[in-house]
Coordinates of C-alpha atoms in Angstrom, one line a residue:
M26 CA 116.3 -10.5 14.9
T27 CA 119.3 -9.2 16.8
G28 CA 118.5 -8.2 20.4
V29 CA 115.2 -10.0 20.5
R30 CA 114.8 -12.8 23.0
M31 CA 112.2 -15.5 22.2
R32 CA 110.3 -17.0 25.1
L33 CA 109.2 -20.6 24.5
P34 CA 105.9 -21.7 26.2
W35 CA 106.5 -23.8 29.3
F36 CA 104.8 -26.9 27.9
I37 CA 107.3 -27.0 25.0
I38 CA 110.2 -26.7 27.4
C39 CA 108.8 -29.5 29.5
L40 CA 108.4 -31.7 26.4
V41 CA 111.9 -31.0 25.4
L42 CA 113.3 -31.8 28.8
T43 CA 111.2 -35.0 29.1
A44 CA 112.4 -36.2 25.7
W45 CA 116.0 -35.4 26.6
C46 CA 115.8 -37.2 30.0
A47 CA 114.2 -40.2 28.4
E48 CA 116.9 -40.3 25.7
G49 CA 119.7 -40.0 28.2
S50 CA 118.3 -42.7 30.5
D51 CA 119.6 -46.3 30.7
V52 CA 116.2 -47.4 32.1
L53 CA 113.9 -48.9 29.4
E54 CA 110.4 -47.4 29.3
L55 CA 107.8 -50.1 28.6
G56 CA 104.0 -49.8 28.2
D57 CA 100.9 -51.6 27.2
S58 CA 101.7 -51.6 23.5
D59 CA 105.2 -53.1 23.8
F60 CA 105.7 -54.8 27.2
D61 CA 105.3 -58.4 26.1
R62 CA 107.4 -58.0 23.0
S63 CA 110.2 -56.1 24.7
A64 CA 110.3 -58.2 27.9
A65 CA 110.5 -61.4 25.9
V66 CA 113.9 -60.6 24.2
H67 CA 115.7 -60.3 27.6
E68 CA 116.8 -63.4 29.5
T69 CA 116.5 -61.5 32.8
L70 CA 114.8 -58.1 33.3
L71 CA 114.0 -56.1 36.4
V72 CA 110.8 -53.9 36.0
E73 CA 109.6 -51.1 38.2
F74 CA 105.9 -50.4 38.1
F75 CA 105.4 -46.9 39.4
A76 CA 103.3 -43.8 39.5
P77 CA 104.9 -40.3 38.9
W78 CA 103.1 -38.8 42.0
C79 CA 104.4 -41.5 44.4
G80 CA 107.0 -40.2 46.9
H81 CA 108.7 -43.6 47.3
C82 CA 109.0 -43.9 43.5
Q83 CA 110.6 -40.4 43.4
R84 CA 113.1 -41.4 46.0
L85 CA 113.9 -44.7 44.2
A86 CA 114.3 -43.0 40.8
P87 CA 117.9 -41.8 41.0
E88 CA 119.1 -45.1 42.6
Y89 CA 117.3 -47.1 40.0
E90 CA 118.8 -44.9 37.2
A91 CA 122.3 -45.3 38.6
A92 CA 121.8 -49.1 38.9
A93 CA 120.7 -49.2 35.3
T94 CA 123.8 -47.4 34.2
K95 CA 126.1 -49.7 36.2
L96 CA 124.4 -52.8 34.8
K97 CA 124.3 -51.6 31.2
G98 CA 125.4 -54.3 28.9
T99 CA 124.9 -56.9 31.6
L100 CA 121.3 -56.8 32.5
P101 CA 118.6 -54.3 31.7
L102 CA 116.3 -52.4 34.0
A103 CA 112.9 -51.2 32.9
K104 CA 109.9 -49.2 34.2
V105 CA 106.2 -49.0 33.5
D106 CA 104.1 -45.9 34.4
C107 CA 101.0 -47.4 35.8
T108 CA 99.0 -44.2 35.4
V109 CA 99.0 -44.5 31.6
N110 CA 99.6 -48.3 31.3
S111 CA 96.9 -49.7 33.6
E112 CA 96.3 -52.8 31.5
T113 CA 99.9 -54.1 32.0
C114 CA 100.0 -53.2 35.7
E115 CA 96.6 -54.8 36.4
R116 CA 97.7 -58.0 34.6
F117 CA 100.7 -58.3 36.9
G118 CA 98.7 -57.6 40.1
V119 CA 100.3 -54.2 40.9
S120 CA 98.5 -52.7 43.8
G121 CA 101.1 -50.4 45.3
Y122 CA 104.0 -48.3 44.2
P123 CA 106.7 -48.9 43.5
T124 CA 106.4 -52.6 42.8
L125 CA 109.4 -54.3 41.4
K126 CA 109.3 -57.7 39.6
I127 CA 111.9 -59.9 37.9
F128 CA 111.1 -61.3 34.4
R129 CA 112.8 -64.1 32.6
N130 CA 112.3 -64.3 28.8
G131 CA 109.1 -62.3 29.2
E132 CA 107.6 -64.4 32.0
E133 CA 107.2 -63.2 35.5
A134 CA 109.8 -65.0 37.7
G135 CA 108.9 -63.4 41.0
A136 CA 108.9 -60.3 43.1
Y137 CA 112.1 -58.3 43.7
D138 CA 112.7 -58.1 47.5
G139 CA 116.2 -56.8 47.5
P140 CA 117.8 -53.4 48.5
R141 CA 116.5 -50.1 47.1
T142 CA 119.9 -48.5 46.7
A143 CA 121.9 -48.4 43.4
D144 CA 124.7 -50.7 44.7
G145 CA 122.3 -53.0 46.4
I146 CA 120.2 -53.3 43.2
V147 CA 123.4 -54.0 41.2
S148 CA 124.6 -56.7 43.6
Y149 CA 121.2 -58.4 43.8
M150 CA 120.6 -58.4 40.1
K151 CA 124.1 -59.6 39.1
K152 CA 123.1 -62.8 41.0
Q153 CA 120.0 -63.0 38.8
A154 CA 121.9 -62.8 35.5
G155 CA 123.0 -66.0 33.7
P156 CA 123.1 -69.4 35.4
S157 CA 122.6 -69.7 39.2
S158 CA 126.0 -71.3 39.5
V159 CA 129.0 -70.4 37.3
A160 CA 130.9 -73.3 35.8
L161 CA 134.6 -73.1 36.6
L162 CA 136.9 -74.8 34.1
S163 CA 140.3 -74.1 35.7
E164 CA 142.1 -72.9 38.8
A165 CA 142.4 -69.5 37.2
D166 CA 138.6 -69.4 36.8
L167 CA 138.3 -70.2 40.5
D168 CA 140.8 -67.5 41.6
S169 CA 139.0 -65.0 39.5
F170 CA 135.6 -65.9 40.9
I171 CA 136.5 -65.8 44.5
D172 CA 138.3 -62.4 44.1
N173 CA 135.1 -60.6 44.9
Y174 CA 133.7 -58.1 47.4
E175 CA 131.1 -60.7 48.4
A176 CA 131.5 -64.3 49.8
S177 CA 131.6 -67.1 47.3
V178 CA 130.2 -70.6 47.6
V179 CA 131.9 -73.2 45.3
G180 CA 131.1 -76.8 44.8
F181 CA 133.8 -79.3 43.7
Y182 CA 132.6 -82.5 42.0
S183 CA 133.9 -85.6 40.2
G184 CA 132.0 -85.1 37.0
E185 CA 128.9 -83.8 35.3
D186 CA 126.9 -86.9 36.4
S187 CA 127.6 -86.4 40.1
T188 CA 124.3 -86.7 42.1
Q189 CA 125.7 -84.1 44.6
L190 CA 126.3 -81.6 41.8
A191 CA 122.6 -81.9 40.8
E192 CA 121.6 -81.2 44.4
F193 CA 124.1 -78.3 44.6
L194 CA 122.6 -76.7 41.4
K195 CA 119.1 -77.0 43.0
V196 CA 120.4 -75.1 46.1
S197 CA 122.1 -72.4 43.9
S198 CA 118.9 -71.9 42.1
A199 CA 116.9 -71.5 45.3
L200 CA 119.4 -69.2 47.0
R201 CA 120.8 -67.2 44.1
D202 CA 119.1 -64.0 45.4
S203 CA 121.4 -64.0 48.4
Y204 CA 124.7 -65.7 47.6
R205 CA 127.2 -66.2 44.7
F206 CA 127.6 -69.8 43.5
A207 CA 130.1 -71.6 41.3
H208 CA 131.0 -75.2 40.6
S209 CA 133.7 -77.3 39.1
T210 CA 133.5 -80.9 37.7
D211 CA 137.2 -81.4 38.4
V212 CA 138.0 -81.7 42.1
G213 CA 141.6 -80.9 41.2
T214 CA 140.6 -77.3 40.6
G215 CA 140.5 -76.8 44.3
L216 CA 143.7 -78.7 45.2
K217 CA 145.5 -75.7 46.7
Y218 CA 142.6 -75.2 49.0
G219 CA 142.7 -78.7 50.4
V220 CA 140.1 -80.2 48.1
D221 CA 140.6 -84.0 47.9
G222 CA 137.1 -85.1 47.1
E223 CA 133.6 -83.8 46.5
C224 CA 132.8 -80.9 48.8
V225 CA 131.6 -77.3 49.1
L226 CA 133.9 -74.5 50.1
L227 CA 132.8 -71.1 51.4
F228 CA 135.3 -68.4 50.5
R229 CA 135.0 -65.2 52.6
P230 CA 135.7 -62.0 50.8
P231 CA 139.5 -61.4 50.3
H232 CA 139.3 -57.9 51.8
L233 CA 138.0 -59.4 55.1
N234 CA 140.8 -62.0 55.3
S235 CA 142.3 -62.1 58.8
K236 CA 144.7 -64.3 60.8
F237 CA 142.0 -64.5 63.5
E238 CA 139.7 -66.8 61.5
D239 CA 139.8 -69.2 58.6
N240 CA 139.2 -67.5 55.2
V241 CA 137.9 -70.7 53.7
V242 CA 135.3 -73.0 55.4
K243 CA 134.6 -76.5 54.2
Y244 CA 131.2 -78.3 54.0
T245 CA 131.4 -82.0 53.6
E246 CA 127.9 -83.3 54.5
S247 CA 125.3 -84.6 52.0
I248 CA 123.7 -81.6 50.3
S249 CA 120.1 -80.4 50.9
I250 CA 118.7 -76.9 50.6
S251 CA 118.1 -76.6 54.3
S252 CA 121.5 -77.9 55.4
L253 CA 123.6 -75.9 53.0
R254 CA 121.5 -72.8 53.7
T255 CA 122.2 -73.2 57.4
F256 CA 125.9 -73.8 56.7
I257 CA 126.2 -70.6 54.6
R258 CA 124.1 -68.5 57.0
D259 CA 126.3 -69.6 60.0
N260 CA 129.6 -69.0 58.2
V261 CA 129.2 -66.4 55.5
F262 CA 129.8 -63.3 57.7
G263 CA 132.6 -64.7 59.8
L264 CA 133.7 -63.3 63.1
C265 CA 133.6 -59.6 62.4
P266 CA 131.8 -58.7 59.1
H267 CA 131.4 -55.2 57.5
L268 CA 127.9 -53.9 58.5
T269 CA 126.3 -51.9 55.8
T270 CA 122.8 -50.5 55.2
E271 CA 122.3 -53.4 52.8
N272 CA 123.0 -56.2 55.3
R273 CA 122.0 -54.6 58.6
D274 CA 118.6 -56.3 58.9
V275 CA 120.3 -59.7 58.6
L276 CA 123.1 -58.9 61.0
R277 CA 120.8 -57.3 63.5
G278 CA 118.8 -60.5 63.7
S279 CA 121.2 -61.3 66.6
D280 CA 122.6 -59.4 69.5
L281 CA 125.3 -57.3 67.9
L282 CA 128.3 -55.2 68.9
T283 CA 129.4 -52.7 66.3
A284 CA 132.5 -50.6 66.1
Y285 CA 132.0 -47.5 64.0
Y286 CA 134.9 -45.7 62.4
N287 CA 136.2 -44.7 59.0
V288 CA 135.6 -48.0 57.2
D289 CA 136.6 -47.8 53.6
Y290 CA 137.7 -51.0 51.9
L291 CA 138.0 -49.4 48.5
R292 CA 140.3 -46.5 49.3
N293 CA 141.8 -47.4 52.7
L294 CA 142.0 -51.2 53.1
K295 CA 145.1 -51.0 55.4
G296 CA 143.6 -48.3 57.7
T297 CA 140.2 -50.1 57.8
N298 CA 141.7 -53.4 58.8
Y299 CA 144.1 -51.8 61.3
W300 CA 141.2 -51.2 63.7
R301 CA 139.3 -54.3 62.7
N302 CA 142.2 -56.5 63.6
R303 CA 142.4 -54.9 67.0
I304 CA 138.7 -55.5 67.5
M305 CA 139.0 -59.2 66.3
K306 CA 141.9 -59.9 68.7
V307 CA 139.6 -59.0 71.6
V308 CA 136.3 -60.5 70.5
T309 CA 137.9 -63.9 69.8
Q310 CA 137.7 -64.3 73.6
F311 CA 133.9 -63.7 73.6
Q312 CA 132.8 -65.3 70.4
D313 CA 130.9 -68.2 71.9
Q314 CA 128.7 -66.2 74.3
G315 CA 125.8 -65.3 72.1
L316 CA 127.0 -61.9 70.9
S317 CA 127.9 -61.1 67.3
F318 CA 130.4 -58.5 66.1
A319 CA 130.8 -56.1 63.2
V320 CA 132.6 -53.0 62.0
A321 CA 130.7 -50.2 60.1
D322 CA 131.5 -46.9 58.5
R323 CA 130.6 -44.2 60.9
Q324 CA 129.6 -41.7 58.2
E325 CA 127.1 -44.2 56.7
F326 CA 125.4 -44.6 60.1
Q327 CA 126.0 -41.1 61.6
D328 CA 122.3 -40.1 61.6
E329 CA 121.4 -43.4 63.3
L330 CA 124.2 -43.0 65.9
E331 CA 122.9 -39.6 66.8
E332 CA 119.3 -40.6 66.8
E333 CA 119.6 -43.9 68.6
F334 CA 122.6 -43.4 70.8
G335 CA 123.0 -39.6 71.1
L336 CA 126.5 -39.8 69.6
G337 CA 127.2 -36.7 67.6
S338 CA 129.6 -36.4 64.7
S339 CA 132.3 -34.6 66.8
E340 CA 132.5 -37.4 69.4
G341 CA 135.4 -39.9 69.3
G342 CA 137.3 -38.4 66.4
D343 CA 139.1 -41.1 64.5
I344 CA 138.8 -43.6 67.3
P345 CA 136.1 -46.3 67.0
L346 CA 132.8 -45.8 68.7
V347 CA 131.4 -49.0 70.1
T348 CA 127.7 -49.9 70.7
I349 CA 125.7 -53.0 71.5
R350 CA 122.1 -53.5 70.3
T351 CA 120.2 -56.6 71.3
R352 CA 117.3 -58.3 69.5
E353 CA 115.0 -57.0 72.3
G354 CA 116.1 -53.4 71.5
H355 CA 118.3 -52.9 74.5
K356 CA 121.2 -50.5 73.7
Y357 CA 124.6 -50.0 75.3
S358 CA 127.3 -47.5 74.4
M359 CA 131.0 -47.9 75.4
Q360 CA 131.8 -44.8 77.5
E361 CA 135.6 -45.3 77.8
E362 CA 137.7 -44.3 74.8
F363 CA 138.7 -47.1 72.6
T364 CA 142.4 -47.9 73.3
R365 CA 144.8 -49.3 70.7
D366 CA 145.7 -52.3 73.0
G367 CA 142.0 -53.3 73.1
K368 CA 141.8 -53.3 76.9
S369 CA 138.9 -50.8 77.0
L370 CA 136.9 -53.0 74.6
E371 CA 137.7 -56.0 76.7
R372 CA 136.5 -54.3 79.9
F373 CA 133.3 -53.2 78.1
L374 CA 132.6 -56.8 77.1
E375 CA 133.3 -58.1 80.5
D376 CA 130.9 -55.6 82.0
Y377 CA 128.3 -56.5 79.4
F378 CA 128.4 -60.2 80.1
A379 CA 128.5 -59.6 83.8
K380 CA 125.3 -57.4 83.4
R381 CA 127.1 -54.4 84.9
L382 CA 126.4 -52.0 82.1
K383 CA 123.6 -49.4 82.3
R384 CA 121.3 -49.5 79.2
Y385 CA 121.3 -46.4 77.0
V386 CA 117.8 -45.0 76.8
K387 CA 117.0 -41.9 74.7
S388 CA 114.8 -39.7 76.8
E389 CA 113.5 -36.2 77.0
P390 CA 114.1 -34.4 80.3
V391 CA 111.7 -35.3 83.1
P392 CA 108.9 -32.6 83.2
E393 CA 109.3 -30.2 86.1
S394 CA 105.5 -30.2 86.5
N395 CA 103.2 -33.0 85.5
D396 CA 99.8 -32.1 87.0
G397 CA 97.7 -32.0 83.9
P398 CA 94.9 -34.4 83.1
V399 CA 97.1 -36.2 80.6
K400 CA 100.4 -37.3 82.2
V401 CA 103.5 -36.7 80.1
V402 CA 105.7 -39.7 80.0
V403 CA 109.4 -39.7 78.9
A404 CA 111.6 -42.8 78.6
D405 CA 113.2 -42.2 82.0
T406 CA 109.7 -42.2 83.7
F407 CA 108.1 -44.9 81.7
D408 CA 108.5 -47.5 84.4
E409 CA 107.4 -45.1 87.1
I410 CA 104.2 -44.1 85.4
V411 CA 103.1 -46.7 82.8
N412 CA 104.5 -49.7 84.7
D413 CA 103.0 -48.7 88.1
P414 CA 101.7 -52.0 89.2
E415 CA 98.8 -50.5 91.0
K416 CA 97.3 -48.5 88.1
D417 CA 95.7 -49.1 84.8
V418 CA 97.3 -46.8 82.1
L419 CA 96.1 -45.7 78.7
V420 CA 99.2 -44.4 76.9
E421 CA 99.3 -42.7 73.5
F422 CA 102.5 -42.7 71.5
Y423 CA 102.5 -39.7 69.3
A424 CA 104.7 -37.5 67.0
P425 CA 104.6 -33.7 67.2
W426 CA 104.2 -33.3 63.5
C427 CA 101.4 -35.9 63.2
G428 CA 98.1 -34.4 62.0
H429 CA 96.0 -37.2 63.5
C430 CA 97.7 -36.7 66.8
K431 CA 96.9 -33.0 66.8
N432 CA 93.3 -33.8 66.0
L433 CA 93.2 -36.3 68.9
E434 CA 94.8 -34.0 71.4
P435 CA 91.6 -32.1 72.6
I436 CA 89.6 -35.3 72.8
Y437 CA 92.4 -37.1 74.7
K438 CA 92.6 -34.1 77.1
E439 CA 88.9 -34.2 77.7
L440 CA 89.1 -37.9 78.4
G441 CA 91.9 -37.2 81.0
E442 CA 89.7 -34.5 82.6
K443 CA 86.8 -36.9 82.9
L444 CA 89.0 -39.5 84.7
S445 CA 91.1 -37.0 86.7
G446 CA 89.3 -38.1 89.9
D447 CA 89.9 -41.8 89.4
P448 CA 92.9 -42.9 91.5
N449 CA 93.1 -46.2 89.7
I450 CA 93.6 -45.1 86.1
V451 CA 96.1 -42.8 84.3
I452 CA 95.7 -41.2 80.9
A453 CA 99.2 -40.6 79.5
K454 CA 101.1 -39.7 76.3
M455 CA 104.7 -40.0 75.1
D456 CA 106.5 -38.4 72.2
A457 CA 107.8 -41.5 70.4
T458 CA 110.2 -39.5 68.2
A459 CA 112.1 -38.1 71.2
N460 CA 112.0 -41.1 73.5
D461 CA 112.9 -44.8 73.2
V462 CA 109.7 -46.9 73.0
P463 CA 110.0 -50.1 75.1
P464 CA 110.5 -53.2 72.8
N465 CA 107.2 -54.9 73.8
Y466 CA 105.3 -52.0 72.2
D467 CA 104.9 -52.0 68.4
V468 CA 104.7 -48.4 67.3
Q469 CA 104.9 -48.1 63.5
G470 CA 102.6 -45.2 63.0
F471 CA 101.0 -42.3 64.9
P472 CA 99.1 -42.1 67.1
T473 CA 99.4 -45.6 68.5
I474 CA 97.6 -46.2 71.8
Y475 CA 98.0 -49.1 74.3
F476 CA 96.0 -50.0 77.4
V477 CA 98.3 -51.4 80.2
P478 CA 96.3 -53.0 83.0
S479 CA 97.5 -53.1 86.6
G480 CA 99.2 -56.4 87.4
Q481 CA 99.8 -57.2 83.8
K482 CA 102.5 -54.7 82.8
D483 CA 104.2 -57.3 80.5
Q484 CA 101.0 -57.7 78.5
P485 CA 100.1 -54.2 77.0
R486 CA 97.0 -54.3 74.8
R487 CA 96.8 -52.3 71.6
Y488 CA 93.8 -50.1 71.5
E489 CA 92.0 -50.4 68.1
G490 CA 88.7 -48.6 69.0
G491 CA 87.2 -45.3 67.9
R492 CA 88.8 -41.9 68.7
E493 CA 85.9 -40.1 70.4
V494 CA 85.7 -39.6 74.2
S495 CA 82.7 -41.9 74.3
D496 CA 84.6 -44.7 72.5
F497 CA 87.4 -44.5 75.0
I498 CA 85.0 -44.5 78.0
T499 CA 83.1 -47.5 76.6
Y500 CA 86.4 -49.4 76.2
L501 CA 87.7 -48.5 79.6
K502 CA 84.5 -49.5 81.3
K503 CA 84.9 -52.9 79.8
E504 CA 88.7 -53.4 80.3
A505 CA 89.6 -51.4 83.5
T506 CA 90.5 -53.4 86.5
N507 CA 88.2 -51.3 88.8
P508 CA 84.9 -49.5 88.0
L509 CA 85.6 -46.1 86.4
I510 CA 85.1 -43.0 88.6
L511 CA 84.0 -40.3 86.2
D512 CA 84.1 -36.6 87.0
E513 CA 80.6 -35.7 88.1
S514 CA 81.1 -32.0 87.2
R515 CA 81.0 -33.0 83.6
D516 CA 78.2 -34.6 81.6
E517 CA 78.4 -38.3 81.9
L518 CA 78.3 -40.3 78.8

C-alpha cells in the first residue's frame, strides 16, 4: 500500500514502548508472584518499592537505573510497583514511596539509608556486596585494595585465630555501610607501612595524599565497635577532604570552611591539588581551633552558593570562593580575592577567630513603608521587629507559592487589624524563601508560625493551633504577656 501511512492506536504504542523500556532496563522487576523466588537467588539485593505516580520515585528512577547499569554483574537492583503488588509491599511494611530495602538471600537485611544518586548508590551497595572485610593474601592485594577513591581500613593480624581479628570482623560488619574494610592474617603484608604487630591502619584516598598530613594513620588500641568507629570518624576525612553532595551532611556536622573552585580529581588531579595544597598550607595553622576545612567543586554547589551566599556563577572566575558555615547556621563569605600566597585566606581566618567578621545574611530589601496590620519582616529587620524585647510577636514564615499560605493571608490580615490598636503585640510575616531564617526557628514547611513572647526572645514557641481568627485570638489571650486590646470597631470574638 504505497503512499498509505498506518496510524497505530496510542495504547499499542504505549505497550510497545513499555515493553522496550523494560527489556532495556538493568533493574529487575519483581512482583507478588515471583518476589520470594527471585530474591532468594541473590546474595545481596537492593529493592525499591515505588508507586508510578510518586514524584520522588520519578526523580529517583534515572539515578536508580544508572546505578543498576554500573553495578551490573556485581550486585543486582530491583523494583516492585506497589500499586499492583500490594501483598509484597504490605508484607515488608512499606508505607511511603520510595522505600528502599536491602535483602540477603531473600531475607530482609535492613533499610537502605544511603544516597539517592547513581554514584552514591553504587558506592554504598559495593560495600554491601560480599564479605564485610576483604581478605588480603599478599602485599599486592593490599596495594590494590587501598588504591581507591575512598578511604580504606585494614587490619593486620598474626593468624586466623587472633581474638582481635574476630573483633575487627564484628566492627566491619557493623560499619560496612559507611567504610571499606580489609584484613590480613600476616602482619608482614603491611611491613612497608610500618606494621610490626597487630594493628589497624587507615589509608586515606591516594588522590588526597598531601605533604601536609599523614596519608596513613595507625590504630593500636584494643578493638571495640565504639572505639574503632570513633578512630575512623576522627581521621577518615583528614585535614581538608573533598566535600560532595554525598558526604556534606556528615562534614557539615561541624563548623566548616569550604573553598569552592573547579575540583575534578578524575580529569584534573594536578590542577585540583594546586589550590588544595595552598589552602592546606594555611589551615594547618588553625586546625586545632574547632573549625574544619574542605574543598568542593563549585559547579556541583553553584545553586547553593547563589541561594545561601548570594555568589553568582560569574564571581571569582577560576579563583576559589571561600565560605564558612557553622553548626548554628551562621554564614561568612571571604570578600577579599583568594591570593596564591594564601595571605588573604590567612587574614580571613584570623578575622573569623577574632570575631571581626560580619555574618552574611540573605535578606530582602527593607520595606520603604511598613504600616499595614501585618508587619513585613526581612532578615535585616528580624532583630528590630521580632526580637523587640518589649513586644510579643506572632510571626508567620511563608512561601509566595504556598497555597496554604495564600488561604491564610486574609485571615492573618484580619487578625492583624483586630490587634492593630494593641501596643504590646505585633502580628508579622516573613518570606522564608527570600530571607535567612534564624537557626533557633525550625521551618520545614509552610506556613510555619511562632509566638515570640517579650523578655523570652531566645525561646520562640511553635504555634500548633487552628487557622481561624478565633483560634489565634484564643491562643493569644492565653499566652500574651499583657491582656489583649482588641479593636472595638470590629465584632469581638
